[in-house]
PDB file of C-alpha atoms in Angstrom:
ATOM      1  CA  MET N  19     -78.439  25.792 -15.369  1.00  0.00           C
ATOM      2  CA  ARG N  20     -78.759  22.074 -17.035  1.00  0.00           C
ATOM      3  CA  ARG N  21     -80.938  23.135 -19.745  1.00  0.00           C
ATOM      4  CA  GLY N  22     -79.525  21.532 -22.964  1.00  0.00           C
ATOM      5  CA  ILE N  23     -76.543  19.915 -20.571  1.00  0.00           C
ATOM      6  CA  LEU N  24     -78.495  17.819 -19.828  1.00  0.00           C
ATOM      7  CA  GLU N  25     -78.792  16.111 -23.023  1.00  0.00           C
ATOM      8  CA  MET N  26     -75.339  16.274 -23.488  1.00  0.00           C
ATOM      9  CA  CYS N  27     -73.466  14.310 -20.777  1.00  0.00           C
ATOM     10  CA  ILE N  28     -77.123  11.412 -22.032  1.00  0.00           C
ATOM     11  CA  LEU N  29     -75.239  11.544 -25.763  1.00  0.00           C
ATOM     12  CA  ALA N  30     -72.105  11.431 -23.786  1.00  0.00           C
ATOM     13  CA  ILE N  31     -72.558   8.567 -21.548  1.00  0.00           C
ATOM     14  CA  ILE N  32     -74.361   7.017 -24.674  1.00  0.00           C
ATOM     15  CA  ARG N  33     -71.331   7.256 -26.819  1.00  0.00           C
ATOM     16  CA  GLN N  34     -69.004   5.766 -24.097  1.00  0.00           C
ATOM     17  CA  GLU N  35     -70.932   3.104 -23.301  1.00  0.00           C
ATOM     18  CA  GLY N  36     -72.174   1.592 -26.565  1.00  0.00           C
ATOM     19  CA  ALA N  37     -76.085   0.720 -26.595  1.00  0.00           C
ATOM     20  CA  SER N  38     -76.965   1.928 -23.257  1.00  0.00           C
ATOM     21  CA  TYR N  39     -80.486   0.520 -21.204  1.00  0.00           C
ATOM     22  CA  PRO N  40     -81.359   3.061 -19.470  1.00  0.00           C
ATOM     23  CA  SER N  41     -81.434   2.420 -16.530  1.00  0.00           C
ATOM     24  CA  ASP N  42     -77.560   2.785 -16.801  1.00  0.00           C
ATOM     25  CA  ILE N  43     -78.078   5.974 -18.146  1.00  0.00           C
ATOM     26  CA  ILE N  44     -79.475   6.709 -14.932  1.00  0.00           C
ATOM     27  CA  ARG N  45     -77.410   5.336 -12.707  1.00  0.00           C
ATOM     28  CA  ALA N  46     -74.491   6.878 -14.327  1.00  0.00           C
ATOM     29  CA  LEU N  47     -76.412  10.390 -14.307  1.00  0.00           C
ATOM     30  CA  LYS N  48     -77.241   9.712 -10.617  1.00  0.00           C
ATOM     31  CA  ALA N  49     -73.858   9.120  -9.941  1.00  0.00           C
ATOM     32  CA  GLN N  50     -73.153  13.059 -10.690  1.00  0.00           C
ATOM     33  CA  ASP N  51     -75.717  14.842  -9.164  1.00  0.00           C
ATOM     34  CA  LEU N  52     -76.989  15.076 -12.471  1.00  0.00           C
ATOM     35  CA  ILE N  53     -80.385  14.098 -12.535  1.00  0.00           C
ATOM     36  CA  VAL N  54     -82.470  13.854  -9.242  1.00  0.00           C
ATOM     37  CA  VAL N  55     -85.628  12.030 -10.484  1.00  0.00           C
ATOM     38  CA  GLU N  56     -85.484   9.253 -13.064  1.00  0.00           C
ATOM     39  CA  GLY N  57     -88.680  10.912 -15.221  1.00  0.00           C
ATOM     40  CA  THR N  58     -86.771  13.212 -16.266  1.00  0.00           C
ATOM     41  CA  LEU N  59     -84.683  11.096 -18.425  1.00  0.00           C
ATOM     42  CA  TYR N  60     -87.722   8.740 -20.444  1.00  0.00           C
ATOM     43  CA  PRO N  61     -88.838  12.273 -22.165  1.00  0.00           C
ATOM     44  CA  LEU N  62     -85.495  13.214 -23.254  1.00  0.00           C
ATOM     45  CA  LEU N  63     -84.764  10.028 -24.621  1.00  0.00           C
ATOM     46  CA  SER N  64     -87.992  10.216 -26.724  1.00  0.00           C
ATOM     47  CA  ARG N  65     -87.198  13.242 -27.874  1.00  0.00           C
ATOM     48  CA  LEU N  66     -83.460  12.390 -28.762  1.00  0.00           C
ATOM     49  CA  LYS N  67     -85.010   9.213 -30.736  1.00  0.00           C
ATOM     50  CA  GLN N  68     -87.512  11.534 -32.651  1.00  0.00           C
ATOM     51  CA  GLY N  69     -84.398  14.160 -33.620  1.00  0.00           C
ATOM     52  CA  GLY N  70     -82.820  11.091 -35.366  1.00  0.00           C
ATOM     53  CA  MET N  71     -79.693  11.546 -32.779  1.00  0.00           C
ATOM     54  CA  LEU N  72     -80.274   7.916 -31.181  1.00  0.00           C
ATOM     55  CA  ASP N  73     -81.884   4.466 -31.628  1.00  0.00           C
ATOM     56  CA  TYR N  74     -82.512   1.800 -29.678  1.00  0.00           C
ATOM     57  CA  THR N  75     -82.564  -1.996 -30.527  1.00  0.00           C
ATOM     58  CA  TRP N  76     -84.267  -5.051 -28.763  1.00  0.00           C
ATOM     59  CA  LYS N  77     -81.992  -7.618 -26.865  1.00  0.00           C
ATOM     60  CA  GLU N  78     -83.189 -10.614 -25.299  1.00  0.00           C
ATOM     61  CA  SER N  79     -83.422 -10.063 -20.961  1.00  0.00           C
ATOM     62  CA  ARG N  80     -82.698 -13.318 -19.072  1.00  0.00           C
ATOM     63  CA  SER N  81     -85.114 -12.181 -16.911  1.00  0.00           C
ATOM     64  CA  GLY N  82     -88.117 -10.853 -17.978  1.00  0.00           C
ATOM     65  CA  PRO N  83     -89.109  -9.257 -21.357  1.00  0.00           C
ATOM     66  CA  PRO N  84     -86.752  -7.765 -23.843  1.00  0.00           C
ATOM     67  CA  ARG N  85     -84.709  -4.837 -23.238  1.00  0.00           C
ATOM     68  CA  LYS N  86     -84.743  -1.569 -25.310  1.00  0.00           C
ATOM     69  CA  TYR N  87     -80.508  -0.282 -25.862  1.00  0.00           C
ATOM     70  CA  TYR N  88     -80.206   3.028 -27.213  1.00  0.00           C
ATOM     71  CA  SER N  89     -77.267   3.949 -29.431  1.00  0.00           C
ATOM     72  CA  LEU N  90     -76.229   7.088 -31.278  1.00  0.00           C
ATOM     73  CA  THR N  91     -76.513   7.511 -34.843  1.00  0.00           C
ATOM     74  CA  GLU N  92     -73.940   9.427 -37.077  1.00  0.00           C
ATOM     75  CA  ALA N  93     -76.712  12.347 -37.173  1.00  0.00           C
ATOM     76  CA  GLY N  94     -76.228  11.901 -33.090  1.00  0.00           C
ATOM     77  CA  LYS N  95     -72.488  11.778 -32.518  1.00  0.00           C
ATOM     78  CA  GLN N  96     -71.831  15.456 -34.894  1.00  0.00           C
ATOM     79  CA  PHE N  97     -74.890  16.282 -32.538  1.00  0.00           C
ATOM     80  CA  LEU N  98     -72.527  15.558 -29.215  1.00  0.00           C
ATOM     81  CA  GLU N  99     -69.736  16.617 -31.174  1.00  0.00           C
ATOM     82  CA  SER N 100     -71.028  20.346 -31.301  1.00  0.00           C
ATOM     83  CA  LEU N 101     -72.571  20.277 -28.538  1.00  0.00           C
ATOM     84  CA  ILE N 102     -69.318  19.702 -26.282  1.00  0.00           C
ATOM     85  CA  GLY N 103     -67.098  21.861 -28.568  1.00  0.00           C
ATOM     86  CA  GLN N 104     -69.942  24.778 -27.510  1.00  0.00           C
ATOM     87  CA  TRP N 105     -68.972  23.331 -23.915  1.00  0.00           C
ATOM     88  CA  GLN N 106     -65.419  23.932 -23.810  1.00  0.00           C
ATOM     89  CA  GLN N 107     -65.758  27.406 -25.385  1.00  0.00           C
ATOM     90  CA  LEU N 108     -68.000  28.578 -22.958  1.00  0.00           C
ATOM     91  CA  SER N 109     -66.712  26.438 -19.575  1.00  0.00           C
ATOM     92  CA  GLN N 110     -63.482  27.857 -20.922  1.00  0.00           C
ATOM     93  CA  ALA N 111     -64.324  31.031 -21.219  1.00  0.00           C
ATOM     94  CA  VAL N 112     -65.637  30.892 -17.453  1.00  0.00           C
ATOM     95  CA  GLU N 113     -62.665  28.959 -16.183  1.00  0.00           C
ATOM     96  CA  LYS N 114     -60.784  31.797 -17.471  1.00  0.00           C
ATOM     97  CA  THR N 115     -63.758  34.129 -15.462  1.00  0.00           C
ATOM     98  CA  ILE N 116     -63.642  33.308 -12.585  1.00  0.00           C
ATOM     99  CA  GLY N 117     -60.499  30.886 -11.802  1.00  0.00           C
ATOM    100  CA  ASN N 118     -58.541  33.627 -10.659  1.00  0.00           C
ATOM    101  CA  GLN N 119     -61.079  34.678  -7.882  1.00  0.00           C
ATOM    102  CA  GLN N 120     -60.525  32.360  -5.170  1.00  0.00           C
ATOM    103  CA  PRO N 121     -64.163  32.678  -3.077  1.00  0.00           C
ATOM    104  CA  ALA N 122     -62.923  34.026   0.521  1.00  0.00           C
ATOM    105  CA  LYS N 123     -64.243  30.970   2.773  1.00  0.00           C
TER     106      LYS N 123
ATOM    107  CA  MET G  24    -107.236  -9.612   3.615  1.00  0.00           C
ATOM    108  CA  LYS G  25    -106.693  -7.441   0.701  1.00  0.00           C
ATOM    109  CA  GLN G  26    -107.579  -8.300  -2.987  1.00  0.00           C
ATOM    110  CA  ILE G  27    -104.539  -8.691  -5.582  1.00  0.00           C
ATOM    111  CA  THR G  28    -104.516  -8.279  -8.951  1.00  0.00           C
ATOM    112  CA  HIS G  29    -102.034  -9.167 -11.754  1.00  0.00           C
ATOM    113  CA  ILE G  30    -100.951  -6.249 -14.806  1.00  0.00           C
ATOM    114  CA  ASN G  31     -98.649  -6.273 -17.167  1.00  0.00           C
ATOM    115  CA  LEU G  32     -96.248  -3.502 -16.849  1.00  0.00           C
ATOM    116  CA  GLY G  33     -94.172  -2.775 -19.459  1.00  0.00           C
ATOM    117  CA  GLY G  34     -94.279  -6.056 -20.285  1.00  0.00           C
ATOM    118  CA  HIS G  35     -92.953  -7.438 -16.471  1.00  0.00           C
ATOM    119  CA  PRO G  36     -96.368  -9.314 -14.934  1.00  0.00           C
ATOM    120  CA  VAL G  37     -96.740  -7.593 -11.856  1.00  0.00           C
ATOM    121  CA  THR G  38     -99.207  -9.262  -9.088  1.00  0.00           C
ATOM    122  CA  ILE G  39    -100.349  -6.151  -7.079  1.00  0.00           C
ATOM    123  CA  ASP G  40    -102.604  -5.560  -4.489  1.00  0.00           C
ATOM    124  CA  VAL G  41    -105.591  -3.072  -4.523  1.00  0.00           C
ATOM    125  CA  ASP G  42    -104.912   0.165  -2.718  1.00  0.00           C
ATOM    126  CA  ALA G  43    -100.971   0.203  -4.885  1.00  0.00           C
ATOM    127  CA  PHE G  44    -102.950  -0.793  -7.612  1.00  0.00           C
ATOM    128  CA  GLU G  45    -105.103   2.415  -7.238  1.00  0.00           C
ATOM    129  CA  LEU G  46    -101.801   4.787  -6.597  1.00  0.00           C
ATOM    130  CA  LEU G  47     -99.922   3.368  -9.246  1.00  0.00           C
ATOM    131  CA  SER G  48    -103.205   3.936 -11.404  1.00  0.00           C
ATOM    132  CA  ARG G  49    -103.822   7.129 -10.494  1.00  0.00           C
ATOM    133  CA  TYR G  50     -99.615   8.191 -11.322  1.00  0.00           C
ATOM    134  CA  LEU G  51     -99.639   6.611 -14.149  1.00  0.00           C
ATOM    135  CA  ASP G  52    -102.662   9.244 -15.467  1.00  0.00           C
ATOM    136  CA  SER G  53    -100.525  11.880 -14.884  1.00  0.00           C
ATOM    137  CA  LEU G  54     -98.064  11.092 -16.880  1.00  0.00           C
ATOM    138  CA  GLU G  55    -100.506  10.328 -19.026  1.00  0.00           C
ATOM    139  CA  ALA G  56    -101.496  13.668 -19.200  1.00  0.00           C
ATOM    140  CA  HIS G  57     -98.545  15.387 -18.782  1.00  0.00           C
ATOM    141  CA  PHE G  58     -96.942  14.103 -22.146  1.00  0.00           C
ATOM    142  CA  ALA G  59    -100.289  14.142 -23.664  1.00  0.00           C
ATOM    143  CA  ASP G  60     -98.595  16.573 -26.103  1.00  0.00           C
ATOM    144  CA  SER G  61     -95.541  14.701 -26.535  1.00  0.00           C
ATOM    145  CA  PRO G  62     -95.325  12.712 -29.964  1.00  0.00           C
ATOM    146  CA  GLY G  63     -93.305  10.392 -28.203  1.00  0.00           C
ATOM    147  CA  LYS G  64     -95.881   9.595 -25.466  1.00  0.00           C
ATOM    148  CA  ASP G  65     -96.880   6.038 -26.248  1.00  0.00           C
ATOM    149  CA  GLU G  66     -92.642   5.437 -26.135  1.00  0.00           C
ATOM    150  CA  ILE G  67     -92.371   7.414 -22.999  1.00  0.00           C
ATOM    151  CA  MET G  68     -95.441   5.673 -21.377  1.00  0.00           C
ATOM    152  CA  SER G  69     -93.582   1.755 -22.008  1.00  0.00           C
ATOM    153  CA  ASP G  70     -90.218   2.895 -20.523  1.00  0.00           C
ATOM    154  CA  ILE G  71     -91.104   4.193 -17.253  1.00  0.00           C
ATOM    155  CA  GLU G  72     -94.038   1.094 -17.143  1.00  0.00           C
ATOM    156  CA  THR G  73     -91.073  -1.658 -17.644  1.00  0.00           C
ATOM    157  CA  ARG G  74     -88.520   1.055 -15.409  1.00  0.00           C
ATOM    158  CA  LEU G  75     -91.426   0.891 -12.118  1.00  0.00           C
ATOM    159  CA  ALA G  76     -91.302  -2.410 -12.999  1.00  0.00           C
ATOM    160  CA  GLU G  77     -88.101  -3.237 -12.189  1.00  0.00           C
ATOM    161  CA  LEU G  78     -87.974  -1.032  -9.400  1.00  0.00           C
ATOM    162  CA  PHE G  79     -90.687  -2.861  -7.973  1.00  0.00           C
ATOM    163  CA  LYS G  80     -88.750  -5.864  -8.636  1.00  0.00           C
ATOM    164  CA  GLU G  81     -85.945  -4.394  -6.690  1.00  0.00           C
ATOM    165  CA  HIS G  82     -87.677  -3.357  -3.782  1.00  0.00           C
ATOM    166  CA  ILE G  83     -90.347  -6.317  -2.701  1.00  0.00           C
ATOM    167  CA  HIS G  84     -87.488  -8.288  -3.051  1.00  0.00           C
ATOM    168  CA  PRO G  85     -88.127 -11.370  -1.419  1.00  0.00           C
ATOM    169  CA  ARG G  86     -91.762 -10.617  -0.803  1.00  0.00           C
ATOM    170  CA  THR G  87     -94.188 -11.663  -4.416  1.00  0.00           C
ATOM    171  CA  ILE G  88     -96.600  -8.915  -4.000  1.00  0.00           C
ATOM    172  CA  VAL G  89     -96.414  -5.378  -4.957  1.00  0.00           C
ATOM    173  CA  SER G  90     -97.978  -2.852  -2.205  1.00  0.00           C
ATOM    174  CA  LEU G  91     -99.000   0.809  -0.868  1.00  0.00           C
ATOM    175  CA  PRO G  92     -95.068   1.238   0.276  1.00  0.00           C
ATOM    176  CA  ASP G  93     -93.622  -0.209  -2.924  1.00  0.00           C
ATOM    177  CA  VAL G  94     -95.300   2.095  -5.302  1.00  0.00           C
ATOM    178  CA  LYS G  95     -94.785   5.178  -3.130  1.00  0.00           C
ATOM    179  CA  ALA G  96     -90.640   4.810  -2.797  1.00  0.00           C
ATOM    180  CA  ALA G  97     -90.869   4.068  -6.848  1.00  0.00           C
ATOM    181  CA  ILE G  98     -93.443   7.277  -7.009  1.00  0.00           C
ATOM    182  CA  ASP G  99     -90.175   8.719  -5.186  1.00  0.00           C
ATOM    183  CA  ILE G 100     -87.451   7.748  -7.523  1.00  0.00           C
ATOM    184  CA  MET G 101     -88.835   8.055 -11.351  1.00  0.00           C
ATOM    185  CA  GLY G 102     -90.360  11.907  -9.913  1.00  0.00           C
ATOM    186  CA  THR G 103     -93.577  13.699 -10.619  1.00  0.00           C
ATOM    187  CA  PRO G 104     -94.564  15.280 -13.703  1.00  0.00           C
ATOM    188  CA  ASP G 105     -93.803  18.398 -12.333  1.00  0.00           C
ATOM    189  CA  MET G 106     -90.685  17.465 -10.678  1.00  0.00           C
ATOM    190  CA  PHE G 107     -88.919  16.397 -14.293  1.00  0.00           C
ATOM    191  CA  GLY G 108     -90.862  19.547 -16.166  1.00  0.00           C
ATOM    192  CA  ALA G 109     -88.044  21.926 -14.456  1.00  0.00           C
ATOM    193  CA  GLU G 110     -85.168  19.856 -15.468  1.00  0.00           C
ATOM    194  CA  THR G 111     -85.686  19.627 -19.720  1.00  0.00           C
ATOM    195  CA  PHE G 112     -84.398  21.096 -22.076  1.00  0.00           C
ATOM    196  CA  PHE G 113     -87.611  22.802 -23.945  1.00  0.00           C
ATOM    197  CA  ASP G 114     -89.787  24.233 -22.026  1.00  0.00           C
ATOM    198  CA  ARG G 115     -94.155  22.782 -22.822  1.00  0.00           C
ATOM    199  CA  ASP G 116     -94.655  25.409 -25.648  1.00  0.00           C
ATOM    200  CA  GLU G 117     -91.548  25.621 -27.335  1.00  0.00           C
ATOM    201  CA  ALA G 118     -90.903  23.939 -30.377  1.00  0.00           C
ATOM    202  CA  PRO G 119     -90.583  20.066 -29.699  1.00  0.00           C
ATOM    203  CA  LYS G 120     -88.167  17.932 -32.172  1.00  0.00           C
ATOM    204  CA  SER G 121     -91.567  16.215 -32.679  1.00  0.00           C
ATOM    205  CA  ASP G 122     -92.585  14.822 -35.924  1.00  0.00           C
ATOM    206  CA  LEU G 123     -89.416  14.027 -37.827  1.00  0.00           C
ATOM    207  CA  HIS G 124     -89.924  10.277 -38.493  1.00  0.00           C
ATOM    208  CA  THR G 125     -93.329  11.603 -40.414  1.00  0.00           C
ATOM    209  CA  HIS G 126     -91.176  13.580 -42.832  1.00  0.00           C
ATOM    210  CA  ALA G 127     -87.862  11.294 -43.151  1.00  0.00           C
ATOM    211  CA  GLY G 128     -87.472  11.210 -46.891  1.00  0.00           C
ATOM    212  CA  PRO G 129     -85.587  12.939 -49.397  1.00  0.00           C
ATOM    213  CA  ARG G 130     -88.302  15.695 -50.441  1.00  0.00           C
ATOM    214  CA  PRO G 131     -91.838  15.422 -49.401  1.00  0.00           C
ATOM    215  CA  GLY G 132     -92.850  18.106 -51.279  1.00  0.00           C
ATOM    216  CA  ARG G 133     -93.841  21.577 -50.230  1.00  0.00           C
ATOM    217  CA  LYS G 134     -96.291  22.300 -47.344  1.00  0.00           C
ATOM    218  CA  LEU G 135     -98.742  24.740 -46.560  1.00  0.00           C
ATOM    219  CA  PHE G 136     -97.647  26.213 -43.096  1.00  0.00           C
ATOM    220  CA  ARG G 137     -98.347  30.196 -41.794  1.00  0.00           C
ATOM    221  CA  ASP G 138     -95.235  31.560 -41.580  1.00  0.00           C
ATOM    222  CA  PRO G 139     -94.705  33.227 -38.283  1.00  0.00           C
ATOM    223  CA  ASP G 140     -90.779  34.555 -38.814  1.00  0.00           C
ATOM    224  CA  ASN G 141     -91.947  36.676 -41.662  1.00  0.00           C
ATOM    225  CA  LYS G 142     -95.458  37.711 -41.724  1.00  0.00           C
ATOM    226  CA  VAL G 143     -97.608  41.444 -41.335  1.00  0.00           C
ATOM    227  CA  ILE G 144    -100.871  39.986 -40.426  1.00  0.00           C
ATOM    228  CA  ALA G 145    -100.644  36.309 -39.400  1.00  0.00           C
ATOM    229  CA  GLY G 146     -98.042  34.832 -42.162  1.00  0.00           C
ATOM    230  CA  VAL G 147    -100.915  33.670 -44.415  1.00  0.00           C
ATOM    231  CA  CYS G 148     -99.739  35.060 -47.535  1.00  0.00           C
ATOM    232  CA  SER G 149     -96.405  34.801 -46.421  1.00  0.00           C
ATOM    233  CA  GLY G 150     -96.981  30.739 -45.804  1.00  0.00           C
ATOM    234  CA  LEU G 151     -99.066  30.944 -49.269  1.00  0.00           C
ATOM    235  CA  ALA G 152     -95.593  32.347 -51.203  1.00  0.00           C
ATOM    236  CA  ALA G 153     -93.216  30.211 -49.297  1.00  0.00           C
ATOM    237  CA  TYR G 154     -95.276  27.106 -50.332  1.00  0.00           C
ATOM    238  CA  PHE G 155     -95.922  28.389 -54.318  1.00  0.00           C
ATOM    239  CA  GLY G 156     -91.987  28.642 -54.703  1.00  0.00           C
ATOM    240  CA  LEU G 157     -92.354  32.863 -54.770  1.00  0.00           C
ATOM    241  CA  GLN G 158     -89.138  34.708 -52.929  1.00  0.00           C
ATOM    242  CA  ASP G 159     -90.957  38.033 -52.649  1.00  0.00           C
ATOM    243  CA  PRO G 160     -94.810  37.428 -50.563  1.00  0.00           C
ATOM    244  CA  ILE G 161     -95.481  41.483 -51.240  1.00  0.00           C
ATOM    245  CA  TRP G 162     -97.467  39.447 -55.165  1.00  0.00           C
ATOM    246  CA  ILE G 163     -99.518  37.483 -52.801  1.00  0.00           C
ATOM    247  CA  ARG G 164    -100.681  40.671 -50.116  1.00  0.00           C
ATOM    248  CA  LEU G 165    -101.203  41.906 -53.399  1.00  0.00           C
ATOM    249  CA  LEU G 166    -103.125  39.894 -54.592  1.00  0.00           C
ATOM    250  CA  PHE G 167    -105.255  40.003 -51.490  1.00  0.00           C
ATOM    251  CA  VAL G 168    -105.080  43.807 -51.685  1.00  0.00           C
ATOM    252  CA  VAL G 169    -106.524  44.232 -55.112  1.00  0.00           C
ATOM    253  CA  THR G 170    -108.866  41.885 -55.072  1.00  0.00           C
ATOM    254  CA  THR G 171    -110.284  43.508 -51.832  1.00  0.00           C
ATOM    255  CA  LEU G 172    -110.548  46.230 -53.534  1.00  0.00           C
ATOM    256  CA  ILE G 173    -112.950  44.948 -56.627  1.00  0.00           C
ATOM    257  CA  GLY G 174    -115.450  43.705 -54.044  1.00  0.00           C
ATOM    258  CA  MET G 175    -113.958  40.233 -53.833  1.00  0.00           C
ATOM    259  CA  ALA G 176    -114.744  37.648 -50.545  1.00  0.00           C
ATOM    260  CA  SER G 177    -110.881  38.107 -49.640  1.00  0.00           C
ATOM    261  CA  ILE G 178    -111.084  38.867 -46.236  1.00  0.00           C
ATOM    262  CA  PRO G 179    -113.408  36.541 -45.045  1.00  0.00           C
ATOM    263  CA  VAL G 180    -110.659  33.819 -47.535  1.00  0.00           C
ATOM    264  CA  TYR G 181    -107.643  35.333 -45.260  1.00  0.00           C
ATOM    265  CA  ILE G 182    -109.379  34.328 -41.900  1.00  0.00           C
ATOM    266  CA  LEU G 183    -110.503  31.452 -42.778  1.00  0.00           C
ATOM    267  CA  LEU G 184    -106.448  29.865 -44.386  1.00  0.00           C
ATOM    268  CA  TRP G 185    -105.818  32.247 -41.145  1.00  0.00           C
ATOM    269  CA  ILE G 186    -107.514  29.275 -39.459  1.00  0.00           C
ATOM    270  CA  ILE G 187    -106.505  26.598 -41.004  1.00  0.00           C
ATOM    271  CA  MET G 188    -102.991  27.109 -41.689  1.00  0.00           C
ATOM    272  CA  PRO G 189    -100.849  25.642 -39.189  1.00  0.00           C
ATOM    273  CA  VAL G 190     -97.902  27.029 -37.287  1.00  0.00           C
ATOM    274  CA  PRO G 191     -95.021  25.238 -38.075  1.00  0.00           C
ATOM    275  CA  LYS G 192     -93.952  23.679 -34.936  1.00  0.00           C
ATOM    276  CA  THR G 193     -90.853  21.780 -35.694  1.00  0.00           C
ATOM    277  CA  ALA G 194     -87.658  22.081 -37.506  1.00  0.00           C
ATOM    278  CA  ALA G 195     -89.154  19.655 -40.468  1.00  0.00           C
ATOM    279  CA  ASP G 196     -92.133  21.716 -40.790  1.00  0.00           C
ATOM    280  CA  LYS G 197     -89.996  24.849 -41.330  1.00  0.00           C
ATOM    281  CA  LEU G 198     -87.948  22.905 -44.058  1.00  0.00           C
ATOM    282  CA  ALA G 199     -91.082  21.705 -45.393  1.00  0.00           C
ATOM    283  CA  MET G 200     -92.793  25.427 -45.354  1.00  0.00           C
ATOM    284  CA  ARG G 201     -90.125  25.994 -48.548  1.00  0.00           C
ATOM    285  CA  GLY G 202     -90.124  22.560 -50.077  1.00  0.00           C
ATOM    286  CA  GLU G 203     -85.980  22.321 -48.425  1.00  0.00           C
ATOM    287  CA  PRO G 204     -85.192  18.687 -48.402  1.00  0.00           C
ATOM    288  CA  VAL G 205     -85.415  17.471 -45.477  1.00  0.00           C
ATOM    289  CA  ASN G 206     -82.955  14.949 -44.088  1.00  0.00           C
ATOM    290  CA  VAL G 207     -81.470  13.740 -40.825  1.00  0.00           C
ATOM    291  CA  GLN G 208     -78.539  15.980 -41.371  1.00  0.00           C
ATOM    292  CA  LYS G 209     -80.490  19.551 -42.336  1.00  0.00           C
ATOM    293  CA  ILE G 210     -82.435  18.836 -38.903  1.00  0.00           C
ATOM    294  CA  ALA G 211     -79.449  18.345 -37.038  1.00  0.00           C
ATOM    295  CA  ASP G 212     -77.844  21.470 -38.477  1.00  0.00           C
ATOM    296  CA  THR G 213     -81.549  23.632 -38.081  1.00  0.00           C
ATOM    297  CA  ILE G 214     -81.801  21.864 -34.064  1.00  0.00           C
ATOM    298  CA  ILE G 215     -77.990  23.203 -33.722  1.00  0.00           C
ATOM    299  CA  SER G 216     -79.204  26.559 -34.389  1.00  0.00           C
ATOM    300  CA  GLN G 217     -81.631  26.512 -32.264  1.00  0.00           C
ATOM    301  CA  ILE G 218     -78.945  25.041 -29.840  1.00  0.00           C
ATOM    302  CA  GLU G 219     -77.098  28.156 -30.405  1.00  0.00           C
ATOM    303  CA  SER G 220     -78.594  29.988 -27.515  1.00  0.00           C
ATOM    304  CA  LEU G 221     -77.733  27.807 -24.671  1.00  0.00           C
ATOM    305  CA  SER G 222     -74.300  29.499 -24.978  1.00  0.00           C
ATOM    306  CA  GLU G 223     -75.282  32.236 -23.717  1.00  0.00           C
ATOM    307  CA  LYS G 224     -78.547  31.285 -21.418  1.00  0.00           C
ATOM    308  CA  ILE G 225     -76.024  29.084 -19.257  1.00  0.00           C
ATOM    309  CA  ASP G 226     -73.626  32.824 -20.007  1.00  0.00           C
ATOM    310  CA  GLN G 227     -76.894  34.574 -18.709  1.00  0.00           C
ATOM    311  CA  THR G 228     -77.583  32.355 -15.512  1.00  0.00           C
ATOM    312  CA  PHE G 229     -74.133  32.060 -14.268  1.00  0.00           C
ATOM    313  CA  SER G 230     -74.145  35.927 -14.325  1.00  0.00           C
ATOM    314  CA  ASN G 231     -77.554  36.781 -13.314  1.00  0.00           C
ATOM    315  CA  LYS G 232     -77.366  33.689 -10.606  1.00  0.00           C
ATOM    316  CA  LYS G 233     -74.468  34.684  -7.812  1.00  0.00           C
ATOM    317  CA  GLU G 234     -74.888  30.951  -6.409  1.00  0.00           C
ATOM    318  CA  ASP G 235     -75.554  27.837  -9.454  1.00  0.00           C
ATOM    319  CA  ASN G 236     -77.144  24.309  -8.051  1.00  0.00           C
ATOM    320  CA  PHE G 237     -74.107  22.579 -10.873  1.00  0.00           C
ATOM    321  CA  HIS G 238     -72.188  20.718  -8.242  1.00  0.00           C
ATOM    322  CA  PRO G 239     -67.986  21.868  -8.978  1.00  0.00           C
TER     323      PRO G 239
END
């Protein structure tokens, strides 16, 4: 169910937050119950980075070594747009289909 | 009394006792094995190590030495490889969006791959045709057939090529096979076309499973 959607959410979080530290992305995903274990995030970040959707910069940190902050590339922004477009199309279609059918409780 | 040791975990200095160190080592080994085929393995591992060090810091406060329960708690939060396998987009044997950086640049030239999308036996001829810029692999195929008929050792050559020519695994590989320019936009287009089946997949999940695990 969440395949691909997770990528979309990660990109969307990074777009909203600007340069994002992985722990903050995790917090946002966990707040919405989108991931259960944190280890899920890192391979996805790596893949998105290798696909040219994300890039990162190192920033100094007051409490420890420099931190890695991820941000969207131009390609990443376009990719996210297209994913969101597809998602909205789909969710509208699903919404219309199931919206009229109130489940009996 | 327990022996302690100092380690560098993702750039953070960590003081840890021997039992905890043992568990942590085994856990990291299992992750390393899980990501062995990922092109971003080193990066994933270093990100995870950094995060583990942060989790330890939060968990042990105000103590200073990481012990077994701290490692267990961190592993619970981070999860084991079998747990995050289930949440990722590509299956392990599907094409990962990998190796893109090695192909970066405007026109890396053609690369020799077998073409599994356009094959009669193993895609060797169509791969060669793509490499030499021929529209139709039929000429290469004919060449193999004719040379075999006149008694040349084409069949062993074919088998040899079958063995040594790789199959394109990534979007960038496929572009390189056809000699198309590899740039981020092209790759994005190719990946987007791969993702296009996403809607169908979700659709199927909706229709196949009566209860889904997506929180409304």
